[in-house]
Short mmCIF file of C-alpha atoms and ligand atoms in Angstrom, two decimals:
data_model
loop_
_atom_site.label_atom_id
_atom_site.label_comp_id
_atom_site.label_asym_id
_atom_site.label_seq_id
_atom_site.Cartn_x
_atom_site.Cartn_y
_atom_site.Cartn_z
CA MET A 1 -40.45 -79.05 -253.17
CA ARG A 2 -40.17 -77.82 -249.58
CA THR A 3 -41.11 -80.47 -247.07
CA THR A 4 -41.28 -78.07 -244.15
CA SER A 5 -42.48 -74.52 -243.88
CA GLU A 6 -39.38 -72.44 -243.32
CA PRO A 7 -40.27 -69.43 -241.18
CA THR A 8 -40.35 -65.98 -242.71
CA SER A 9 -39.93 -64.09 -239.44
CA ILE A 10 -37.66 -64.51 -236.43
CA VAL A 11 -39.33 -66.65 -233.78
CA THR A 12 -37.35 -67.63 -230.71
CA LEU A 13 -37.85 -70.91 -228.90
CA GLN A 14 -39.36 -69.09 -225.91
CA GLN A 15 -41.92 -67.38 -228.18
CA HIS A 16 -42.70 -70.70 -229.86
CA ILE A 17 -43.25 -72.47 -226.55
CA ILE A 18 -45.61 -69.69 -225.41
CA GLU A 19 -47.49 -69.91 -228.73
CA GLN A 20 -47.81 -73.67 -228.28
CA GLN A 21 -48.99 -73.07 -224.73
CA ARG A 22 -51.70 -70.65 -225.92
CA GLU A 23 -53.11 -73.44 -228.11
CA HIS A 24 -53.28 -75.61 -224.98
CA PRO A 25 -55.61 -73.82 -222.58
CA THR A 26 -54.79 -76.41 -219.92
CA ALA A 27 -51.04 -75.81 -220.31
CA THR A 28 -49.63 -73.69 -217.53
CA GLY A 29 -46.62 -71.39 -217.54
CA GLU A 30 -44.83 -74.04 -215.44
CA PHE A 31 -44.24 -76.20 -218.48
CA SER A 32 -42.72 -73.46 -220.62
CA TRP A 33 -40.62 -72.43 -217.58
CA LEU A 34 -39.39 -76.03 -217.38
CA LEU A 35 -38.52 -76.21 -221.09
CA SER A 36 -36.63 -72.92 -220.83
CA GLY A 37 -34.56 -74.48 -218.04
CA ILE A 38 -33.51 -77.26 -220.38
CA THR A 39 -32.65 -74.87 -223.20
CA LEU A 40 -30.59 -72.73 -220.80
CA ALA A 41 -28.64 -75.83 -219.76
CA THR A 42 -27.92 -76.76 -223.39
CA GLU A 43 -26.64 -73.24 -224.11
CA ILE A 44 -24.19 -73.59 -221.21
CA ILE A 45 -23.19 -77.11 -222.34
CA GLN A 46 -22.64 -76.03 -225.92
CA ALA A 47 -20.33 -73.24 -224.74
CA GLN A 48 -18.26 -75.87 -222.92
CA VAL A 49 -18.32 -78.25 -225.90
CA ARG A 50 -17.12 -75.47 -228.23
CA ARG A 51 -14.17 -74.76 -225.91
CA ALA A 52 -13.35 -78.42 -225.17
CA GLY A 53 -10.01 -78.37 -226.98
CA LEU A 54 -8.72 -75.25 -225.23
CA LEU A 55 -6.27 -75.85 -222.38
CA SER A 56 -8.06 -73.21 -220.32
CA ALA A 57 -11.23 -75.29 -220.59
CA ALA A 58 -9.57 -78.50 -219.37
CA VAL A 59 -12.75 -80.47 -220.02
CA LEU A 60 -11.39 -83.16 -222.31
CA GLY A 61 -10.66 -86.73 -221.35
CA GLU A 62 -11.97 -89.18 -218.82
CA THR A 63 -12.72 -88.73 -215.14
CA GLY A 64 -11.30 -92.16 -214.40
CA THR A 65 -14.65 -93.35 -213.04
CA ARG A 66 -17.34 -95.59 -214.52
CA ASN A 67 -21.09 -94.85 -214.50
CA VAL A 68 -23.95 -97.20 -213.76
CA GLN A 69 -23.72 -98.34 -217.35
CA GLY A 70 -20.13 -99.47 -216.71
CA GLU A 71 -18.88 -96.88 -219.20
CA MET A 72 -15.88 -94.60 -218.63
CA VAL A 73 -17.25 -91.17 -217.72
CA GLN A 74 -15.88 -88.25 -219.70
CA LYS A 75 -15.32 -84.91 -217.94
CA LEU A 76 -17.87 -83.31 -220.26
CA ASP A 77 -20.43 -85.96 -219.24
CA VAL A 78 -20.11 -84.77 -215.64
CA ILE A 79 -20.20 -81.08 -216.58
CA ALA A 80 -23.28 -81.59 -218.76
CA ASN A 81 -24.99 -83.61 -216.04
CA LYS A 82 -24.33 -81.04 -213.32
CA THR A 83 -25.41 -78.20 -215.63
CA ILE A 84 -28.78 -79.77 -216.40
CA CYS A 85 -29.42 -80.66 -212.75
CA SER A 86 -28.68 -77.12 -211.58
CA CYS A 87 -30.78 -75.50 -214.35
CA LEU A 88 -33.75 -77.77 -213.60
CA GLY A 89 -33.52 -77.40 -209.83
CA TYR A 90 -35.46 -74.12 -209.99
CA ARG A 91 -38.00 -75.18 -212.59
CA ASN A 92 -40.67 -77.08 -210.77
CA VAL A 93 -39.07 -80.43 -211.53
CA GLY A 94 -39.87 -83.06 -208.93
CA ILE A 95 -37.78 -85.99 -210.19
CA MET A 96 -34.67 -86.05 -212.38
CA VAL A 97 -33.32 -89.22 -214.02
CA SER A 98 -29.90 -89.04 -215.66
CA GLU A 99 -27.93 -91.62 -217.59
CA GLU A 100 -25.00 -90.60 -215.36
CA ASP A 101 -26.73 -91.19 -212.01
CA ASP A 102 -27.55 -94.62 -210.60
CA GLU A 103 -30.62 -93.34 -208.75
CA PRO A 104 -33.24 -90.68 -209.51
CA THR A 105 -32.83 -87.26 -207.88
CA ILE A 106 -35.93 -86.21 -205.92
CA VAL A 107 -36.30 -82.43 -205.58
CA LYS A 108 -38.19 -81.52 -202.42
CA GLU A 109 -39.84 -78.15 -201.92
CA GLY A 110 -41.37 -78.29 -198.47
CA THR A 111 -44.30 -80.67 -198.53
CA ARG A 112 -45.40 -79.69 -202.07
CA THR A 113 -44.69 -82.43 -204.58
CA ARG A 114 -43.56 -81.07 -207.91
CA LYS A 115 -45.29 -82.72 -210.83
CA TYR A 116 -42.71 -82.88 -213.64
CA ILE A 117 -40.23 -85.68 -214.23
CA VAL A 118 -37.27 -85.03 -216.55
CA LEU A 119 -35.15 -87.87 -217.87
CA PHE A 120 -32.02 -87.11 -219.82
CA ASP A 121 -28.84 -88.28 -221.46
CA PRO A 122 -26.72 -85.24 -220.67
CA LEU A 123 -24.13 -85.96 -223.28
CA ASP A 124 -24.78 -88.54 -225.99
CA GLY A 125 -21.92 -89.81 -228.13
CA SER A 126 -19.30 -89.24 -225.43
CA SER A 127 -16.74 -91.38 -227.25
CA ASN A 128 -16.71 -88.69 -229.95
CA ILE A 129 -15.95 -85.70 -227.68
CA ASP A 130 -12.16 -85.86 -227.98
CA VAL A 131 -12.21 -86.15 -231.76
CA ASN A 132 -14.50 -83.20 -232.42
CA VAL A 133 -17.38 -85.24 -233.84
CA SER A 134 -20.98 -84.13 -233.21
CA ILE A 135 -22.45 -85.03 -229.82
CA GLY A 136 -25.72 -84.11 -228.17
CA THR A 137 -28.17 -83.98 -225.27
CA ILE A 138 -31.47 -85.90 -225.18
CA PHE A 139 -34.42 -85.18 -222.84
CA SER A 140 -37.83 -86.63 -222.08
CA ILE A 141 -40.57 -85.09 -219.90
CA LEU A 142 -43.23 -87.00 -217.98
CA GLN A 143 -45.54 -85.93 -215.19
CA ARG A 144 -46.32 -87.73 -211.98
CA ARG A 145 -49.16 -90.22 -212.19
CA ASP A 146 -52.27 -89.38 -210.23
CA ASP A 147 -53.08 -93.02 -209.45
CA VAL A 148 -50.05 -93.89 -207.28
CA LYS A 149 -48.78 -92.69 -203.93
CA ASP A 150 -46.44 -89.67 -203.96
CA ASP A 151 -43.50 -91.61 -202.56
CA ASP A 152 -43.80 -94.48 -205.05
CA VAL A 153 -41.08 -92.81 -207.10
CA MET A 154 -40.33 -95.68 -209.47
CA ALA A 155 -44.03 -96.06 -210.35
CA HIS A 156 -44.09 -92.38 -211.32
CA ILE A 157 -40.97 -92.76 -213.47
CA LEU A 158 -41.47 -96.14 -215.15
CA GLN A 159 -44.22 -95.04 -217.54
CA PRO A 160 -44.36 -96.08 -221.21
CA GLY A 161 -43.04 -93.58 -223.76
CA CYS A 162 -46.58 -92.83 -225.01
CA GLN A 163 -47.09 -90.94 -221.72
CA GLN A 164 -44.38 -88.37 -222.50
CA LEU A 165 -45.51 -84.72 -222.36
CA ALA A 166 -42.54 -83.60 -224.43
CA ALA A 167 -39.22 -84.80 -225.78
CA GLY A 168 -36.30 -83.32 -227.60
CA TYR A 169 -32.61 -83.20 -228.28
CA VAL A 170 -29.82 -80.77 -229.00
CA VAL A 171 -27.11 -81.71 -231.46
CA TYR A 172 -23.81 -79.84 -230.96
CA GLY A 173 -22.72 -80.02 -234.59
CA SER A 174 -21.54 -77.51 -237.16
CA SER A 175 -24.32 -75.44 -235.60
CA THR A 176 -26.25 -76.08 -232.40
CA VAL A 177 -29.73 -77.31 -233.27
CA LEU A 178 -32.55 -78.08 -230.85
CA ALA A 179 -35.56 -80.19 -231.88
CA TYR A 180 -38.58 -80.71 -229.65
CA THR A 181 -42.15 -81.91 -229.66
CA THR A 182 -45.03 -81.57 -227.23
CA GLY A 183 -47.19 -83.81 -229.39
CA GLU A 184 -48.01 -81.03 -231.86
CA GLY A 185 -45.37 -81.82 -234.48
CA VAL A 186 -41.58 -81.49 -234.43
CA HIS A 187 -39.99 -78.05 -234.50
CA MET A 188 -36.31 -77.17 -234.91
CA PHE A 189 -34.33 -74.19 -233.71
CA THR A 190 -30.79 -73.09 -234.42
CA LEU A 191 -28.81 -71.34 -231.70
CA ASP A 192 -27.80 -67.83 -232.80
CA PRO A 193 -24.75 -67.16 -230.61
CA SER A 194 -24.85 -63.45 -231.48
CA ILE A 195 -28.16 -63.07 -229.61
CA GLY A 196 -27.84 -66.12 -227.31
CA ALA A 197 -31.23 -67.48 -228.39
CA TYR A 198 -32.56 -70.49 -230.27
CA VAL A 199 -34.30 -69.24 -233.41
CA LEU A 200 -36.96 -71.24 -235.29
CA SER A 201 -35.39 -72.85 -238.37
CA ARG A 202 -37.90 -75.59 -239.33
CA GLU A 203 -41.52 -75.92 -238.24
CA ASN A 204 -43.55 -79.15 -238.47
CA VAL A 205 -40.61 -81.22 -239.65
CA ARG A 206 -41.69 -84.29 -241.65
CA MET A 207 -39.43 -87.33 -241.95
CA PRO A 208 -39.34 -88.54 -245.59
CA HIS A 209 -41.42 -91.73 -245.95
CA THR A 210 -38.42 -93.55 -247.47
CA GLY A 211 -34.68 -92.93 -247.44
CA LYS A 212 -31.69 -94.63 -248.98
CA GLU A 213 -29.40 -94.39 -245.95
CA TYR A 214 -29.08 -97.09 -243.33
CA SER A 215 -27.16 -96.48 -240.13
CA VAL A 216 -25.71 -99.36 -238.10
CA ASN A 217 -22.39 -100.42 -236.61
CA GLU A 218 -21.66 -103.29 -239.00
CA ALA A 219 -18.65 -104.37 -236.90
CA TYR A 220 -21.19 -106.33 -234.83
CA ARG A 221 -22.95 -107.79 -237.89
CA ASP A 222 -22.04 -111.42 -237.16
CA THR A 223 -23.64 -111.20 -233.71
CA PHE A 224 -26.88 -109.56 -234.89
CA PRO A 225 -30.04 -111.71 -235.14
CA ASP A 226 -30.15 -113.69 -238.42
CA ALA A 227 -33.04 -111.54 -239.69
CA ILE A 228 -30.96 -108.38 -239.35
CA GLN A 229 -28.03 -110.08 -241.07
CA ARG A 230 -30.39 -110.97 -243.95
CA TYR A 231 -31.59 -107.35 -244.11
CA LEU A 232 -27.95 -106.14 -244.22
CA GLN A 233 -27.27 -108.53 -247.13
CA TRP A 234 -30.43 -107.39 -248.96
CA VAL A 235 -29.70 -103.70 -248.55
CA LYS A 236 -26.49 -104.13 -250.59
CA THR A 237 -28.21 -105.83 -253.54
CA ALA A 238 -29.14 -104.22 -256.84
CA GLU A 239 -32.78 -105.15 -256.07
CA ALA A 240 -32.68 -102.89 -253.01
CA GLY A 241 -31.46 -99.95 -255.05
CA LYS A 242 -28.58 -97.70 -254.12
CA TYR A 243 -28.39 -97.47 -250.33
CA SER A 244 -25.54 -95.67 -248.56
CA MET A 245 -24.33 -96.49 -245.07
CA ARG A 246 -23.82 -93.59 -242.67
CA TYR A 247 -22.79 -94.13 -239.02
CA ILE A 248 -21.49 -91.33 -236.82
CA GLY A 249 -21.56 -93.20 -233.51
CA SER A 250 -23.52 -90.45 -231.76
CA PHE A 251 -27.17 -91.48 -231.68
CA VAL A 252 -28.33 -87.85 -231.64
CA ALA A 253 -26.37 -87.02 -234.81
CA ASP A 254 -27.40 -90.25 -236.61
CA PHE A 255 -31.03 -89.63 -235.65
CA HIS A 256 -30.94 -85.95 -236.66
CA ARG A 257 -29.71 -86.90 -240.15
CA THR A 258 -32.36 -89.65 -240.41
CA LEU A 259 -35.11 -87.25 -239.30
CA LEU A 260 -34.18 -84.72 -241.98
CA ARG A 261 -33.11 -86.95 -244.88
CA GLY A 262 -35.02 -90.16 -244.14
CA GLY A 263 -33.53 -93.63 -243.85
CA VAL A 264 -33.22 -96.00 -240.92
CA PHE A 265 -31.02 -96.30 -237.82
CA LEU A 266 -30.56 -99.70 -236.21
CA TYR A 267 -29.04 -100.78 -232.95
CA PRO A 268 -30.08 -104.46 -232.82
CA PRO A 269 -29.32 -106.95 -230.05
CA THR A 270 -25.68 -108.12 -230.11
CA LYS A 271 -23.80 -110.83 -228.21
CA SER A 272 -22.36 -108.26 -225.78
CA ALA A 273 -25.67 -106.34 -225.58
CA PRO A 274 -28.45 -108.96 -225.98
CA GLY A 275 -31.05 -106.36 -224.94
CA GLY A 276 -29.60 -103.75 -227.29
CA LYS A 277 -27.28 -100.91 -226.20
CA LEU A 278 -29.45 -97.80 -226.23
CA ARG A 279 -31.42 -96.90 -223.13
CA LEU A 280 -35.19 -96.95 -223.32
CA MET A 281 -36.12 -94.11 -220.96
CA TYR A 282 -33.83 -91.33 -222.14
CA GLU A 283 -32.60 -92.33 -225.60
CA ALA A 284 -35.15 -94.55 -227.40
CA ASN A 285 -38.39 -93.11 -225.95
CA PRO A 286 -37.71 -89.41 -226.65
CA MET A 287 -36.45 -90.12 -230.17
CA ALA A 288 -39.37 -92.47 -230.85
CA PHE A 289 -41.80 -89.68 -229.82
CA LEU A 290 -40.07 -87.27 -232.22
CA ALA A 291 -39.89 -89.87 -235.01
CA GLU A 292 -43.61 -90.64 -234.81
CA GLN A 293 -44.53 -86.95 -234.55
CA ALA A 294 -42.61 -86.42 -237.81
CA GLY A 295 -44.36 -89.35 -239.53
CA GLY A 296 -41.68 -91.96 -238.90
CA ALA A 297 -41.65 -95.11 -236.76
CA ALA A 298 -39.66 -96.76 -233.95
CA THR A 299 -39.72 -100.39 -232.85
CA ASP A 300 -37.71 -102.88 -230.83
CA GLY A 301 -38.43 -105.55 -233.43
CA LYS A 302 -41.43 -106.88 -231.54
CA GLN A 303 -43.40 -103.79 -230.52
CA ARG A 304 -43.65 -100.03 -230.87
CA ILE A 305 -41.03 -98.40 -228.64
CA LEU A 306 -43.63 -96.02 -227.16
CA ASP A 307 -45.75 -98.96 -225.97
CA LYS A 308 -42.94 -100.66 -224.02
CA ALA A 309 -43.64 -100.96 -220.30
CA PRO A 310 -40.33 -100.06 -218.63
CA LYS A 311 -39.12 -102.33 -215.82
CA ALA A 312 -35.92 -100.55 -214.79
CA LEU A 313 -34.53 -97.02 -214.88
CA HIS A 314 -31.55 -97.77 -217.13
CA GLU A 315 -32.97 -100.63 -219.12
CA ARG A 316 -31.75 -101.02 -222.67
CA THR A 317 -33.73 -101.85 -225.80
CA PRO A 318 -33.07 -102.99 -229.34
CA LEU A 319 -33.98 -100.12 -231.67
CA VAL A 320 -34.96 -99.66 -235.30
CA ILE A 321 -36.03 -96.05 -235.95
CA GLY A 322 -36.55 -93.90 -239.02
CA SER A 323 -38.71 -93.58 -242.14
CA LYS A 324 -41.90 -95.63 -241.86
CA ALA A 325 -41.26 -97.56 -245.10
CA GLU A 326 -37.64 -98.28 -244.11
CA VAL A 327 -38.58 -99.48 -240.61
CA ASP A 328 -41.32 -101.66 -242.12
CA ARG A 329 -38.73 -103.07 -244.53
CA VAL A 330 -36.47 -104.12 -241.63
CA LEU A 331 -39.48 -105.59 -239.80
CA SER A 332 -40.43 -107.61 -242.90
CA PHE A 333 -37.15 -109.51 -242.41
CA TRP A 334 -37.48 -109.64 -238.63
CA GLN A 335 -41.10 -110.77 -238.53
CA GLY A 336 -41.09 -112.61 -241.86
P1 AHG B 1 -23.56 -92.32 -224.72
O1 AHG B 1 -22.37 -91.55 -225.17
O2 AHG B 1 -24.65 -91.44 -224.12
O3 AHG B 1 -23.21 -93.48 -223.83
O4 AHG B 1 -24.27 -92.94 -226.01
C1 AHG B 1 -23.49 -93.60 -226.93
C2 AHG B 1 -24.37 -94.46 -227.76
C3 AHG B 1 -25.03 -93.71 -228.90
O5 AHG B 1 -24.79 -92.35 -228.90
C4 AHG B 1 -24.43 -94.34 -230.14
O6 AHG B 1 -25.39 -94.53 -231.13
C5 AHG B 1 -23.91 -95.66 -229.65
O7 AHG B 1 -23.56 -95.48 -228.29
C6 AHG B 1 -22.70 -96.09 -230.40
O8 AHG B 1 -22.42 -97.39 -229.92
P2 AHG B 1 -21.27 -98.26 -230.65
O9 AHG B 1 -19.99 -97.53 -230.38
O10 AHG B 1 -21.37 -99.60 -229.99
O11 AHG B 1 -21.62 -98.32 -232.12
MN1 MN B 2 -26.41 -91.77 -225.24
MN1 MN B 3 -24.49 -90.12 -222.51
#
């Protein structure tokens, strides 16, 4: 039984965005122009990713520097970051927040303040670049608040995830797949390199209500909260039924599988990351928006991810995300 309506005609991402815009009389062309800037950037990034192993590309390896997260920056991280910034520069984006940049980038155009804010993880799963494992790009779109002064930049940025206008990701896997939502369901597109366009492959994606795959880095099990350790014992019992463990180490790829097949992804607090490892603004929030739009759920163990009031640009959060029944199951141990 098909869970999503697979399209019967070729619809490109640009056409789909314009269709969506038609259904939103208030939506202006600016927004679709902005989204097309992001998709252009991901097409350029994917071309680099696909050539990463070639000497002529010379994009593998580390830059030798560390980012604000304290992580070694890969050359492809920098390339992806610069690509997105340059593609967005001309798309009516007023503020850009990148995992790779300590501070936000404010784009000035005379005295006019541009209303859109784009937050992004330019390349997620960087540790997998050199071993040819799927990686991705994650983005989240907000707009400036109308109740704070123009120059109060952090107040404009630090909005809860429920304020997102749109969110999405691209997974550079066996094919290049883009998923996005503007609050009207989740839609997926596959890049057709022969025409250089993203073509609609799944419309109104629904995450299965349950799923027998859990995704967590069990190497940290002994430093997880007791409740999570109890869940990880339970999930291996006959009573739980036959669960499989899948963990790619690229959040985008682990989430993409969970979105399509169901299951649950966990990155709980650990001793080395007591607030969790994944970043709220440009990893957890966009994926939580997509998960909920597809019928799934996302929590930090205490509250809905989309309700969290951010306090800092690069703040991290514990994360349990996936099929509603599977997330509730984890919570039953955590809140039991
Ligand atoms: P990034 O490459 O953007 O820093 O993200 C890496 C993240 C995420 O993609 C993945 O789920 C997680 O790091 C893996 O962390 P561990 O290696 O600690 O399991
Ligand atoms: Mn990441
Ligand atoms: Mn990253």
